[in-house]
Amino acid sequence: MEKSLFRHHKGLMTLLASQTISSLGDWLHILAVLTLAAFQLHASPLDMSFLMMSFALPVIVLGPVSGLLADRFDRKMVMFLSEIGRSLTVISCVYVSELWQLYLLLSLQSCFSSLFSPAKNGKLKELAPEAHIQQAVSISSIIDNSSKVFGPALGGMLIAAVSLHSVFYINAGAFLLSAVILFFLPRDAFLQKALAPQEKTPALASMKEGFQLLKRMPLLLTGLLTACVVLFVLQIGDSQAIILIRSFSGAPPELAGWCMAVSGAGMLLTAVIAGKRSITSYLLYFSAGAFLLGIATGSAPFLSGMGIAGIILFIFAFFIMGAAFGLVHIPFQILVQTTVPVEYSGRVFGAIQSATTLASILGMAGGGVLAEWIGVSLAFLVCGCLLIMVGLITLVGKKVAESRRYLVTESNKGTQG
């Protein structure tokens, strides 16, 4: 099936090749920036929090704008400019001597990065045949999750083998290579029709259309809300895992790193499975993902007194967390690609990008507040119970929500590349 997809759709293969290099570059850059901040600029824990916020906040603000640009201009050119911009900001990090400079560059990097995702998803919708859209989305998810697992490891090896500044140059070269590959993509097939004068609307109204389209499709809105809740809890788990690990007797210092790695491996496994199975009920996936994540999150605090077995089960719980998130995130991406018209896909993915990034930030920040207020163990338990409730509520409302999905018109079929 993969051979047929790639053999007859070279444009899709080109897009995924560019995404692979770009995604690896993102994770290389994150690790290099964190290393620069911690070991050369001597950042405090609060400084590190500000550093992550400076990367995340522009995505929330610019998500709808990026989606509008992806729908109004050639997506190939939008992605190209994104890669050139990221390459320049990465090289500029070599000359950083103060933390405020790093904040500024990381915010600028985030602005360019926010352009790439809606344009890439819209181009994927355009290039992938309708019969293979689920497989194409799954492969795209595999690329992103593989980069999360292997990107930091590759970055660590490069930092150990060469200087930190050399890693920034290598990273900039990766973004430039991605930009060169994008030159071989076809121009947007839908663009001429989408920009017809009689169809133009004011920019602000166009940006709102992404959220309005989500509101008009109950199944999409349910998927987005579930994805945001699940991502919120996953970020609480990732950010507070190191605190919970303190209660484990004999836990190795690298346990937190193992937990994050297996979480990415769980998402990767789900992406592989999603590409091979036909999805007949999206809400069933959403419900199962929320329910499994709730069980894994809620049970984690009870493993601290079980010795080595508890540590092994704790690692496995994070694997389940990653896989459970994948059960929500990947089918949701497939659902969006198969139901949203190609001329609106940039705005919808821009809105989704803003919402999910906001959920991530709230999870990172709220995890610390919640842990301080009620304790980290109780915070995990409360979040677990909340997710189990979300899973059960989603399951109960399954028939009503899915029956309304078929109100979507025939215009949701994308242009084939």
PDB file of N, CA and C in Angstrom, residues 28 71 115 153 202 205 363 414:
ATOM      1  N   LEU A  28      16.151  19.226  17.218  1.00  0.00           N
ATOM      2  CA  LEU A  28      17.561  19.568  17.391  1.00  0.00           C
ATOM      3  C   LEU A  28      17.688  20.971  17.973  1.00  0.00           C
ATOM      4  N   ASP A  71      -4.220  29.572   3.402  1.00  0.00           N
ATOM      5  CA  ASP A  71      -5.367  29.446   2.511  1.00  0.00           C
ATOM      6  C   ASP A  71      -5.395  30.515   1.425  1.00  0.00           C
ATOM      7  N   LEU A 115       3.954  29.108  10.834  1.00  0.00           N
ATOM      8  CA  LEU A 115       3.538  29.165   9.437  1.00  0.00           C
ATOM      9  C   LEU A 115       3.552  27.796   8.780  1.00  0.00           C
ATOM     10  N   ALA A 153      17.902  12.624  20.853  1.00  0.00           N
ATOM     11  CA  ALA A 153      19.033  11.700  20.956  1.00  0.00           C
ATOM     12  C   ALA A 153      20.122  12.066  19.955  1.00  0.00           C
ATOM     13  N   PRO A 202     -12.956  39.821   4.221  1.00  0.00           N
ATOM     14  CA  PRO A 202     -11.986  40.525   5.050  1.00  0.00           C
ATOM     15  C   PRO A 202     -11.116  39.554   5.850  1.00  0.00           C
ATOM     16  N   ALA A 205     -12.448  38.343   9.303  1.00  0.00           N
ATOM     17  CA  ALA A 205     -13.555  37.396   9.144  1.00  0.00           C
ATOM     18  C   ALA A 205     -13.042  36.046   8.670  1.00  0.00           C
ATOM     19  N   GLY A 363      -1.220  23.175  30.578  1.00  0.00           N
ATOM     20  CA  GLY A 363      -0.803  21.942  31.243  1.00  0.00           C
ATOM     21  C   GLY A 363       0.529  22.106  31.945  1.00  0.00           C
ATOM     22  N   GLY A 414     -10.951  16.930  -1.115  1.00  0.00           N
ATOM     23  CA  GLY A 414      -9.801  17.753  -1.465  1.00  0.00           C
ATOM     24  C   GLY A 414      -9.391  17.572  -2.918  1.00  0.00           C
TER      25      GLY A 414
END
